[in-house]
XYZ file of C-alpha atoms in Angstrom:
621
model
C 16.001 -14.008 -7.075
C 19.507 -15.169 -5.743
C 22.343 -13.425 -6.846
C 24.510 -15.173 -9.366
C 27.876 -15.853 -8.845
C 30.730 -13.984 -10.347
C 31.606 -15.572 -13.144
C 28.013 -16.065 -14.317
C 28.010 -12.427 -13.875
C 30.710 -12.120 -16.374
C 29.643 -14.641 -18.853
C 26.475 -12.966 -18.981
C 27.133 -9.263 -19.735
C 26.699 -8.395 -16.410
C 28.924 -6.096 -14.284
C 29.836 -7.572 -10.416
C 29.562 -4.753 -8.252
C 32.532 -5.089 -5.438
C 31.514 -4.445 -2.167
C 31.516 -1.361 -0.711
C 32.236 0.174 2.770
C 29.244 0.785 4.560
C 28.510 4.712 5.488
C 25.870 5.697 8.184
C 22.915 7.529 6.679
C 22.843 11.150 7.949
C 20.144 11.533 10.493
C 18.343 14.661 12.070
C 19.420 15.221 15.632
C 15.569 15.051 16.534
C 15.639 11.544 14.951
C 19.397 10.764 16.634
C 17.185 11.720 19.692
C 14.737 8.955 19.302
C 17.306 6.142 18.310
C 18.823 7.557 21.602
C 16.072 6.890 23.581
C 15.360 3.442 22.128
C 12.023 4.506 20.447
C 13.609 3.313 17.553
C 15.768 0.375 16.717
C 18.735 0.591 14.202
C 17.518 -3.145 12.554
C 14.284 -1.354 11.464
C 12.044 -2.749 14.473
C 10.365 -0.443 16.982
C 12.476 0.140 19.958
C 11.828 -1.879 23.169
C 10.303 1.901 24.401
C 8.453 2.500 21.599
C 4.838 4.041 22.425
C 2.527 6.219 20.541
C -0.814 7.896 21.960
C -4.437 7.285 21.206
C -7.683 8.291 21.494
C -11.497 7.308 21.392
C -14.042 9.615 19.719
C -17.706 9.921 20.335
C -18.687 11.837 17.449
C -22.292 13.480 16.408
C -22.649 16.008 13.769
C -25.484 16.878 11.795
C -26.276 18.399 7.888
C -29.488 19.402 6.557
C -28.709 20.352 2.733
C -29.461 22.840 1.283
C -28.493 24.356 4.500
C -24.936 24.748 4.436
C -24.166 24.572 8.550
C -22.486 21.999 9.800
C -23.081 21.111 13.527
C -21.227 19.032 15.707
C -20.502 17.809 19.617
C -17.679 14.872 20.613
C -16.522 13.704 23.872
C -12.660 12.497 23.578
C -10.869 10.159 26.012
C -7.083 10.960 25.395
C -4.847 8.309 26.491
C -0.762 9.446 26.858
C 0.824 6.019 26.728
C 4.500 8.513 26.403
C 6.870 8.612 29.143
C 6.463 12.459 29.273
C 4.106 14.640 31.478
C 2.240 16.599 29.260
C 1.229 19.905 30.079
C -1.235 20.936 26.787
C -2.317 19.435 24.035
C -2.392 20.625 20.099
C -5.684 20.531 18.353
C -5.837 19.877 14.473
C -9.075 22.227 13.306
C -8.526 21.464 9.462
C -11.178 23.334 8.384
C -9.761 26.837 9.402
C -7.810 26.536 5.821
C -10.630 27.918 4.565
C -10.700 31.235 6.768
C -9.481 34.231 4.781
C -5.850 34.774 5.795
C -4.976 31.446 6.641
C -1.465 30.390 5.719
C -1.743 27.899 2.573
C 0.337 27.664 -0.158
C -2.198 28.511 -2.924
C -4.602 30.737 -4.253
C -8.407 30.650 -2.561
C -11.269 31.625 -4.692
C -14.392 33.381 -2.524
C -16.217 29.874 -2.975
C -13.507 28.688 -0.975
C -13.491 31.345 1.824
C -15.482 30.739 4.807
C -15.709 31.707 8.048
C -13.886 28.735 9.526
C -14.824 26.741 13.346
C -16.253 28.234 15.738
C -15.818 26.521 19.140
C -19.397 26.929 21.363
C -17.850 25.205 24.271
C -14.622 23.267 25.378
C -14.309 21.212 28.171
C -11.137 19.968 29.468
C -11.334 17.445 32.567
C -14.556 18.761 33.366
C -13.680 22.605 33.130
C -14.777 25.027 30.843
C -11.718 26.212 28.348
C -12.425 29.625 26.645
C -11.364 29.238 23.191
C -10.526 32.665 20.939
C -12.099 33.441 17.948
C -9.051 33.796 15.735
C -8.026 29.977 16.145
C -5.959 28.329 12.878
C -5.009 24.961 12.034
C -3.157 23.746 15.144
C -3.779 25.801 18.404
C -2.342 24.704 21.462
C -4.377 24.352 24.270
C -3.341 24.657 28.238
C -4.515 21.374 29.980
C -6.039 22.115 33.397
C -3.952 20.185 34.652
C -0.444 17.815 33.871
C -1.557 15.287 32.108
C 0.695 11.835 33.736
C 2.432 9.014 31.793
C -0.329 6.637 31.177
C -3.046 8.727 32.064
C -6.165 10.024 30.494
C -7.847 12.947 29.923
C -11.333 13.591 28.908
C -12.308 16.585 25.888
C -16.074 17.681 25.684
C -16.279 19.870 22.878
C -18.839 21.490 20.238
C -18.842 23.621 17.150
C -19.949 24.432 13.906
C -19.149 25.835 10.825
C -20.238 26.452 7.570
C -19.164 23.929 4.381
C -17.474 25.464 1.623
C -18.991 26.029 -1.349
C -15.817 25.079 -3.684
C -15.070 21.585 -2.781
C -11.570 20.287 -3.359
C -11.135 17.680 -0.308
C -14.335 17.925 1.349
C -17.043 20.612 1.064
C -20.179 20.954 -1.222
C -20.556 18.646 -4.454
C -23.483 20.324 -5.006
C -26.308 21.913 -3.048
C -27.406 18.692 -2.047
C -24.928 16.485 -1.562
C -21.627 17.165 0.751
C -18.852 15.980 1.462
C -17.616 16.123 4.666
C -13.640 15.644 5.698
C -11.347 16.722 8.261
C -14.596 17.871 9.796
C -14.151 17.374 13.716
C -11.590 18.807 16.166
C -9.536 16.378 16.834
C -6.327 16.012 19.026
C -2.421 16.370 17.102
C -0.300 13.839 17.177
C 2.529 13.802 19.856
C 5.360 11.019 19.301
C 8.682 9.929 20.135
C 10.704 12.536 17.701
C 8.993 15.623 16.967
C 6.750 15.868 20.118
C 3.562 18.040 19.163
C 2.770 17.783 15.501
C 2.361 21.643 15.279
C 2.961 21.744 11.153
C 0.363 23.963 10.289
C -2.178 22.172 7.490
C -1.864 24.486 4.299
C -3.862 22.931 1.781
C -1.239 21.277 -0.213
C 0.109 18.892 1.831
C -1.809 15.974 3.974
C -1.965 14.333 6.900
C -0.421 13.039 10.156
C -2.910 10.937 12.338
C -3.070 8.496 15.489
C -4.702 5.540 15.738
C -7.906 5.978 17.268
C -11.126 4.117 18.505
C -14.769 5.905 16.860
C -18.313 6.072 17.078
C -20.086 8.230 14.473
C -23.251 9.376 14.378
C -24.605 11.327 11.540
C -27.743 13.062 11.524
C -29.258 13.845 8.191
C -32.836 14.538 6.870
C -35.208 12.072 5.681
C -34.582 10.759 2.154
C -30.547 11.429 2.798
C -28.764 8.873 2.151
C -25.060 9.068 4.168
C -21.892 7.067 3.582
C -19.273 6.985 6.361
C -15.782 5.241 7.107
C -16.775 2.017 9.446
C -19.822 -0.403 10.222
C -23.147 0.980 9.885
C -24.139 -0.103 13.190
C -28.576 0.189 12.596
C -29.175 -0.508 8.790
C -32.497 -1.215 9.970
C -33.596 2.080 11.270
C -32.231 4.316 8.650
C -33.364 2.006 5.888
C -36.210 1.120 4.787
C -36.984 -3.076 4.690
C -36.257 -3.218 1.112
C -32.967 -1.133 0.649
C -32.072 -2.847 4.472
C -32.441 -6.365 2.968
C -30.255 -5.191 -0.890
C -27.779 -3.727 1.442
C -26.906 -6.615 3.190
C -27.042 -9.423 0.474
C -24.237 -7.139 -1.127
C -22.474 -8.355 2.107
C -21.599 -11.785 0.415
C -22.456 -10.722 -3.042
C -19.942 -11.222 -6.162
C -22.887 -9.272 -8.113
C -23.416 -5.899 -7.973
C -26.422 -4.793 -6.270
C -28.452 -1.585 -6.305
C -29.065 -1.008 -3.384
C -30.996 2.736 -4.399
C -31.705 3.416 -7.754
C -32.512 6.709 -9.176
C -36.598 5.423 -8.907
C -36.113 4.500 -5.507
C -34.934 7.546 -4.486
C -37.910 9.385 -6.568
C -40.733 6.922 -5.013
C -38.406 7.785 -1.202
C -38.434 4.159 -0.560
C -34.928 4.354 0.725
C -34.689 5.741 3.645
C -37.071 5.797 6.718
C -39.288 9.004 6.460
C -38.786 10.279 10.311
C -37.476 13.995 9.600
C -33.882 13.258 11.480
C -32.328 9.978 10.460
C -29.177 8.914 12.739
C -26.664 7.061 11.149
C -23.953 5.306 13.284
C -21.106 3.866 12.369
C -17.909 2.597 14.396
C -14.403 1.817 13.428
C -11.246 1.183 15.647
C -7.683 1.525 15.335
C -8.396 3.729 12.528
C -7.188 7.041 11.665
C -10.011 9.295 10.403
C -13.503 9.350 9.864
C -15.195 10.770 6.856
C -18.905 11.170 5.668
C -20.759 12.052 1.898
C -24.149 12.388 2.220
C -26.481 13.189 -1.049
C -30.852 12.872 -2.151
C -29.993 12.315 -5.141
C -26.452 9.937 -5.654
C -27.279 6.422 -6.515
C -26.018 3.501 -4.255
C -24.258 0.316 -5.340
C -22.929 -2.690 -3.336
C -21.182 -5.656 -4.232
C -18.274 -7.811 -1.817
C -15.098 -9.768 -2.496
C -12.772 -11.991 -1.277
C -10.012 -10.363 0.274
C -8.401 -13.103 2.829
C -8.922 -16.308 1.582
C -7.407 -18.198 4.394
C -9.714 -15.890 6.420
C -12.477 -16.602 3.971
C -13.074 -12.668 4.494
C -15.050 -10.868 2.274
C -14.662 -6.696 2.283
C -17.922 -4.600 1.106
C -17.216 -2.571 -2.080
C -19.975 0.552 -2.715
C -20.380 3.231 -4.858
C -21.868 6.434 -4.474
C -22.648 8.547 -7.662
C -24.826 11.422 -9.809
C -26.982 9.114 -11.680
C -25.951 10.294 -14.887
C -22.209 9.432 -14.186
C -21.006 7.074 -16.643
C -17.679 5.824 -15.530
C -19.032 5.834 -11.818
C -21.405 2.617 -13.199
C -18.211 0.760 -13.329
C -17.251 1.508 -10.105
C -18.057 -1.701 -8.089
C -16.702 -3.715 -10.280
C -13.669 -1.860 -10.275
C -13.401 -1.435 -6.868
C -13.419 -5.481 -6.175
C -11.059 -6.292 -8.772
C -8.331 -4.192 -6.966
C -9.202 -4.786 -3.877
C -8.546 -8.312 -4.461
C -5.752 -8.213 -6.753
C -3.768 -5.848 -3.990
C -5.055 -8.476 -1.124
C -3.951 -11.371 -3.653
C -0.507 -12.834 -1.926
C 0.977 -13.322 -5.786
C 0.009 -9.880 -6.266
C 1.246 -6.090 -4.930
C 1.381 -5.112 -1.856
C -0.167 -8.944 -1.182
C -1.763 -8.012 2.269
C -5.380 -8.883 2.954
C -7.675 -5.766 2.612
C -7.776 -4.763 6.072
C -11.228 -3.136 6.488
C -14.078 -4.303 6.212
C -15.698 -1.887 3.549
C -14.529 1.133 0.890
C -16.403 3.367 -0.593
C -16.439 5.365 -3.695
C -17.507 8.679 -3.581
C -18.034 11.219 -6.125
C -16.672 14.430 -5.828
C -13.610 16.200 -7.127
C -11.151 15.361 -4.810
C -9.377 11.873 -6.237
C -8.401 11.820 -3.252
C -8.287 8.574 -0.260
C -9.725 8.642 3.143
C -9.815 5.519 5.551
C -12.246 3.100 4.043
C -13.626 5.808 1.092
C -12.183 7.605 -1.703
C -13.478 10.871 -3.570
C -13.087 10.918 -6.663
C -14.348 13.144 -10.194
C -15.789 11.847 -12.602
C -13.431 10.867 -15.582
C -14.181 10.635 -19.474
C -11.782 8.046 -20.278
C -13.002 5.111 -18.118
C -9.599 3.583 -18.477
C -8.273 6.863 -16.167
C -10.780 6.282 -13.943
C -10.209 3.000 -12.919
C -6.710 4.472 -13.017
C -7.329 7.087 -10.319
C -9.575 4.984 -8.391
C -6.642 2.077 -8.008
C -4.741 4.769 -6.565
C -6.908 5.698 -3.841
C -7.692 2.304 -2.839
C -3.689 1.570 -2.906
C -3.206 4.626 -0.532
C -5.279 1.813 2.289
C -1.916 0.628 3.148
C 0.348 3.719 2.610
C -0.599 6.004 5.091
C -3.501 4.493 6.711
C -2.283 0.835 7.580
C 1.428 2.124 8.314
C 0.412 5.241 9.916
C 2.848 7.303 7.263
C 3.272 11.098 8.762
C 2.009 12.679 5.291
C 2.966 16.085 6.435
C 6.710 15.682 6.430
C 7.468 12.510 4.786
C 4.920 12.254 1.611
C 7.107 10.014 -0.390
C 6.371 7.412 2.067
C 2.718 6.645 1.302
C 2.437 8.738 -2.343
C 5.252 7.024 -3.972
C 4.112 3.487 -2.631
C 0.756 4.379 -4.355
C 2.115 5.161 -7.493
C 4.185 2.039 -7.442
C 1.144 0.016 -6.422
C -0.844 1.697 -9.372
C 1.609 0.956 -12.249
C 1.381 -2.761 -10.822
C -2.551 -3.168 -10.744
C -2.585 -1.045 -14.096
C 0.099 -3.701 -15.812
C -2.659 -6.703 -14.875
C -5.836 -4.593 -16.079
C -3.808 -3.443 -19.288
C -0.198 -5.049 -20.038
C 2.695 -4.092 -19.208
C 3.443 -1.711 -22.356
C 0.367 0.726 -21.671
C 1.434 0.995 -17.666
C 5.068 1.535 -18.236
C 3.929 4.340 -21.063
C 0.913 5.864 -18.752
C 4.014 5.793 -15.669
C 6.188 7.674 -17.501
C 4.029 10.158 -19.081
C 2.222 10.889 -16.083
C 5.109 10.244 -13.044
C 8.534 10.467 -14.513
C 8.541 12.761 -18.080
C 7.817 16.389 -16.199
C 10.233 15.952 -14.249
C 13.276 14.303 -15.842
C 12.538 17.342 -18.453
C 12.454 19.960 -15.728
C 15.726 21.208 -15.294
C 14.492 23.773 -12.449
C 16.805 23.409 -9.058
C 13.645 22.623 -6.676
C 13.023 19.053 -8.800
C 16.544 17.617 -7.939
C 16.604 18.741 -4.420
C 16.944 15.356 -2.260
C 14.104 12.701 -1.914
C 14.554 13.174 2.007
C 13.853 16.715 2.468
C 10.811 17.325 4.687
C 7.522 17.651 2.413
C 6.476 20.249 4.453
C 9.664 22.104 3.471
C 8.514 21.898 -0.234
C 6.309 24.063 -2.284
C 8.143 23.555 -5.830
C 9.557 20.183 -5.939
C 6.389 18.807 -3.975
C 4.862 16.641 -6.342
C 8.049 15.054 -7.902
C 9.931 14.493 -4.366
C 6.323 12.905 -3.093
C 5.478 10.571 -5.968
C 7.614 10.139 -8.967
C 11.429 9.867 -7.841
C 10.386 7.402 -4.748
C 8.209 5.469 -7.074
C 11.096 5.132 -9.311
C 13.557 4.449 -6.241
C 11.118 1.238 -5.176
C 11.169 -0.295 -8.314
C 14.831 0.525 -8.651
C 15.311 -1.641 -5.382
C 12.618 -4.336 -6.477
C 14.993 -4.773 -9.506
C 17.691 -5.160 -7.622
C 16.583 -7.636 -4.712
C 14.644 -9.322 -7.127
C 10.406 -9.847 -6.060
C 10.850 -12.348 -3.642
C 13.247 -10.801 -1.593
C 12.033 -7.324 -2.091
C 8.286 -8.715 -1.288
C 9.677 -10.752 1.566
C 11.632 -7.143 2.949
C 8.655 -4.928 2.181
C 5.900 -7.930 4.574
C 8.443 -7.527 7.422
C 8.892 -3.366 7.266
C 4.719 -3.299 7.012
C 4.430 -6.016 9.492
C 6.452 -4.287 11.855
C 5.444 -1.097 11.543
C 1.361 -1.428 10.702
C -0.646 0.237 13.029
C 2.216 2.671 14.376
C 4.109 5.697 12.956
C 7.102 4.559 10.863
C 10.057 7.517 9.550
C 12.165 6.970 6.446
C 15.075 5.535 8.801
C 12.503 2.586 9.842
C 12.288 1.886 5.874
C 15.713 2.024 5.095
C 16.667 0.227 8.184
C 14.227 -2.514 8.045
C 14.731 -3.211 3.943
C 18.451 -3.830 4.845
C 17.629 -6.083 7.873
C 15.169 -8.030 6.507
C 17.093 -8.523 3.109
C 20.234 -9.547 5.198
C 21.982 -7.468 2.942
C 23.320 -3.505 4.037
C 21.748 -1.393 1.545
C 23.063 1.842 3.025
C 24.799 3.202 -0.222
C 21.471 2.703 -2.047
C 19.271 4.672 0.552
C 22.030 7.220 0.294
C 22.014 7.426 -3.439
C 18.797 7.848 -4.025
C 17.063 9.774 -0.886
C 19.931 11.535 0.457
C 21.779 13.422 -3.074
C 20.915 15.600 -5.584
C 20.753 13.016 -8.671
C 18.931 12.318 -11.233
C 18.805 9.969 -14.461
C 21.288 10.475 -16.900
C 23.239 7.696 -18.730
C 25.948 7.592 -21.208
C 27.451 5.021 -23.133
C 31.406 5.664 -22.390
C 34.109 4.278 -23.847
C 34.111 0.477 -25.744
C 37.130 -1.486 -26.091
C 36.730 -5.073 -27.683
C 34.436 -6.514 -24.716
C 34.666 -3.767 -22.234
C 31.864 -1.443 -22.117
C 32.043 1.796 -19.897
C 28.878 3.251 -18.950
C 29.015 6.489 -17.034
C 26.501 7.044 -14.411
C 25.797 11.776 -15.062
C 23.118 11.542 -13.239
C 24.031 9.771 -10.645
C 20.775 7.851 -9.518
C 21.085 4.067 -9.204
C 19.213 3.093 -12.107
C 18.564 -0.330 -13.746
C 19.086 -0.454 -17.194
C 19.689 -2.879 -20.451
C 22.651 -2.923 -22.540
C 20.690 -3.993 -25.721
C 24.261 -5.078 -28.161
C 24.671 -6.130 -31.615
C 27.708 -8.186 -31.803
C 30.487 -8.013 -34.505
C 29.098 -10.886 -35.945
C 25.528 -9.706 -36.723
C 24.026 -11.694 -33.385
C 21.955 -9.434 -31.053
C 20.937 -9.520 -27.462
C 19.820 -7.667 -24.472
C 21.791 -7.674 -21.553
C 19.817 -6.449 -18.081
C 21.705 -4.509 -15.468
C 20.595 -4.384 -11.964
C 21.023 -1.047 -9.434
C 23.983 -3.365 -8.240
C 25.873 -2.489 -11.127
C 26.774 1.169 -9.358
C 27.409 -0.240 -5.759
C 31.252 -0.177 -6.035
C 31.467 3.046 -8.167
C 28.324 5.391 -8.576
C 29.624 7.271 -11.428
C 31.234 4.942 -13.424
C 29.990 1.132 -14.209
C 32.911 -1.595 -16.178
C 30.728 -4.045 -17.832
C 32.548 -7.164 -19.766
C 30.395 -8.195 -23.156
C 30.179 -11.883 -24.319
C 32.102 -10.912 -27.461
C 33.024 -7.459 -29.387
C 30.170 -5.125 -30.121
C 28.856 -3.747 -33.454
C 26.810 -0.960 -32.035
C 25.596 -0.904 -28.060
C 21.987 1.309 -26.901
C 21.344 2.044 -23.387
C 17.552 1.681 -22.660
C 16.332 2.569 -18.988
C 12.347 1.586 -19.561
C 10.433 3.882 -16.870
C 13.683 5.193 -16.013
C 13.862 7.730 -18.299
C 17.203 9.488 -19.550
C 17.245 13.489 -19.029
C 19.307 13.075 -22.577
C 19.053 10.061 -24.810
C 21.406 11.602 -27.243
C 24.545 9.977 -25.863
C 22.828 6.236 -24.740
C 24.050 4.596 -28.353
C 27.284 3.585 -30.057
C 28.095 2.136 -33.333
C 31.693 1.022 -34.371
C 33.371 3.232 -37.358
């Protein structure tokens, strides 16, 4: 949408926002560091010595349910593309959350508890590394030796543990079918600002992950059938002919196939009947690998169109209890919004960029690369809900490479934006924007506790109280608040460029805000700064009205579209739309000039909602 010009402004209700001096957003001196160093540039583009690390995994673990150990070996090639000489590396052991007296930030029930990872052997370059018993989340381990700029070391390591019996995120669905997450050793992230990702994992929070190259095998009884992120490389030695042949016609298949029914798996005509079946799978540039495996879940397939230029087609499958109703729907679900958010008219409008997802269920509703996990759901409606959420989270973390840990808002609040889009084409626009503010605004624009205003920007791992809103809601709402303002083409046009230059590496909040402003040719500073960097909140007021001049006073403080719905003096009505724009010049305090005197004057904010609607109206005495 272009701008219009002043006095259409005017003649249209609409207040012109004067320009206003541009002030530098405040920046961490670890993130002043990297701008410094010209990791980073200050037009939103990585900086000419931008580099991030890597690795390739050769993965094998194996699960025999009922049995509940899990037992695996990898060999990882470690690349340091930094500038820096690194003497150790961190390792990310996820699943030592569930070791009693590990530091989370919630309760653990005994099904939870386990003993945690045991390391049987680590090799570094060759040499044996004794590992301690008492290891956590992110232990540091001494390399041998230095490790150079741009060179390699190689990590021989295996372990086992034993799956939970509570799952949340991964663990047991039931005694036959697991789940199986965050389930490797794997090496931390080191990059250009923070160095080692050392943030211990706690439960609550997510993830922070490089870009990696993987082969996965899987070893699982006979009559197991085992889902996986990536290509299942030998279909035809896992599978019998039959469930082979379904399984790939749902390659090109707008029809959804079942690939094992529940009398399939009775008669065991899925799976080949040696005693060990090896599943492999590989997947590059990618960053994780997950795994369900189950005797008894059903198996659908279909496919859709995803890049038509392309003519690319991405696998959609379901995994599922039979007996699950809204999991039947699944498919079906699955290729509608994978299409709609590959759809260029649509949101984000980026081709799907894998070649498969899968949808798991479990009790997570929760996303993975290429799967989700997700419970079953009563309402179908919801579950196509949750599902659409998952599936949006593809391109927020895992095609942007979003450092969940510390800066949640930047994937979780693009999924819930992406989800009140998809959920306006699947049910209109009045159910979304009513389901978006029940469920993402309402708790907290009614929760007058000090941790829910604390600033968008704050680090997520900072967060305990405050979490949830500062992750999804309030960035949601700042998105849309910006979409209103550029308009969608410019806003899609800024968003392509930020994700095009930025997919595949590890963008902060200052490559958002930097890159929206560049690409939009406009300096959006002051907006950045009112909503991630301040206290605010939503709260509106209708001020003082003098003939045509309406005064609406900005309590809150947030930058917040809103409509100035009039009835004039004489007995005509309209509806008069004000863009975030309106507050540039003035944040507290917005002049807008009316057509012609006003009877009575409501302010109505839509999803933004008021913390107190009692002073949004006016009527002449």
């Amino acid at each position: 949408m272009i701008r219009p010009l002043l006095g259409l402004l005017l003649a249209a209700g609409l207040a012109a926002p004067a320009a206003a001096q541009t002030t530098p957003l405040y920046q961490p001196r670890d993130i002043q560091r990297a701008f410094q160093k010209g990791t980073r540039a200050m037009d939103g583009r990585p900086g000419p010595n931008y580099w991030q690390n890597r690795a390739r995994y050769n993965i094998t673990v194996q699960a025999a349910p009922p049995a509940r150990d899990i037992r695996g070996r990898e060999t990882i090639t470690y690349f340091n593309n930094s500038p820096d000489t690194l003497r150790q590396v961190v390792l990310r052991i996820i699943q030592n959350i569930h070791k009693p007296g590990a530091s989370r930030d919630g309760d653990a029930s005994p099904d939870y508890l386990t003993s945690g990872v045991v390391i049987d052997t680590l090799l570094v370059g060759g040499q044996l590394k004794p590992m301690p018993a008492n290891l956590g989340t992110a232990p540091g381990v001494r390399l041998p030796k230095p490790l150079a700029p741009h060179d390699s070391v190689k990590f021989a390591v295996a372990w086992h543990y034993p799956i939970s019996v509570e799952s949340g995120r991964e663990g047991m669905i039931d005694p036959t079918t697991y789940f199986l997450a965050y389930f490797y050793p794997r090496i931390a992230v080191y990059d250009d600002y923070a160095g080692w990702d050392r943030l211990p994992f706690v439960d609550s929070k997510e993830f922070y992950n490089d870009f990696n190259d993987y082969t996965l095998r899987v070893q699982a009884p006979a009559n197991y059938i085992v889902w996986a992120t990536g290509t299942l490389q030998n279909p035809d030695q896992v599978l019998q002919k039959a469930a082979a042949k379904r399984l790939k016609q749902s390659m090109t298949s707008d029809k959804v196939i079942h690939v094992a029914t529940a009398a399939d798996l009775a008669k065991k005509s899925i799976t080949n009947q040696q005693a060990m079946n090896t599943w492999v799978w590989t997947a590059k540039d990618i960053s994780d690998v997950t795994v369900g495996l189950s005797d008894h879940y059903v198996w659908d397939a279909a496919s859709v169109v995803v890049d038509a230029k392309a003519k690319r087609r991405a696998s959609m499958q379901a995994a599922y209890a039979d007996s699950t109703v809204d999991f039947r729907e699944s498919v079906k679900n699955g290729q509608f919004a994978l299409g709609w958010f590959s759809d260029p008219k649509n949101w984000p409008g980026i081709p799907y960029p894998f070649p498969k997802m899968t949808a798991f269920q479990g009790f997570a509703d929760m996303e993975y690369p290429m799967m989700v996990n997700d419970s079953p759901q009563k309402d179908p409606k919801f579950a196509q809900f949750v599902q659409d959420h998952e599936i949006a989270h593809t391109y927020f973390p895992f095609y942007m490479g979003i450092n969940e840990s510390r800066y949640a808002y930047m994937d979780e609040g693009w999924a819930t934006t992406f989800e009140r889009l998809i959920n306006t084409a699947e049910n209109g626009a009045a159910t979304a924007d009513e389901f978006y503010k029940q469920f993402r605004v309402s708790r907290w624009i009614n929760d007058r506790s000090t941790a829910e205003d604390l600033p968008i920007i704050t680090p997520s791992s900072e967060l305990r109280a405050g979490y949830g809103n500062n992750a999804y809601g309030k960035p949601s709402l700042s998105y849309f608040a910006l979409k209103d303002m550029l308009g969608d083409d410019l806003f899609k046009k800024s968003l392509h460029e930020y994700m095009a230059r930025w997919h595949g590496k590890h963008p902060i909040p200052w490559d958002y805000f930097n890159s929206m402003s560049s690409a939009s040719g406009q300096d959006l500073n002051w907006f950045f700064q009112n909503w991630f960097f301040t206290n605010n909140y939503i709260d509106l007021a209708v001020g003082a009205v003098n003939g045509t001049t309406l005064t609406v006073q900005n309590i809150g403080g947030f930058a917040v579209p809103f409509d100035v719905v009039v009835e004039y003096a004489d007995g005509s009505k309209a509806t008069l739309h004000q863009s975030p724009a309106v507050w540039q010049a003035n944040q507290r305090l917005a002049t807008i000039t009316l057509p012609k005197a006003a009877k009575t004057v409501a302010l109505q904010g839509g999803i933004f909602m008021d913390a107190n609607e009692k002073d949004n109206t006016w009527a002449q005495r």
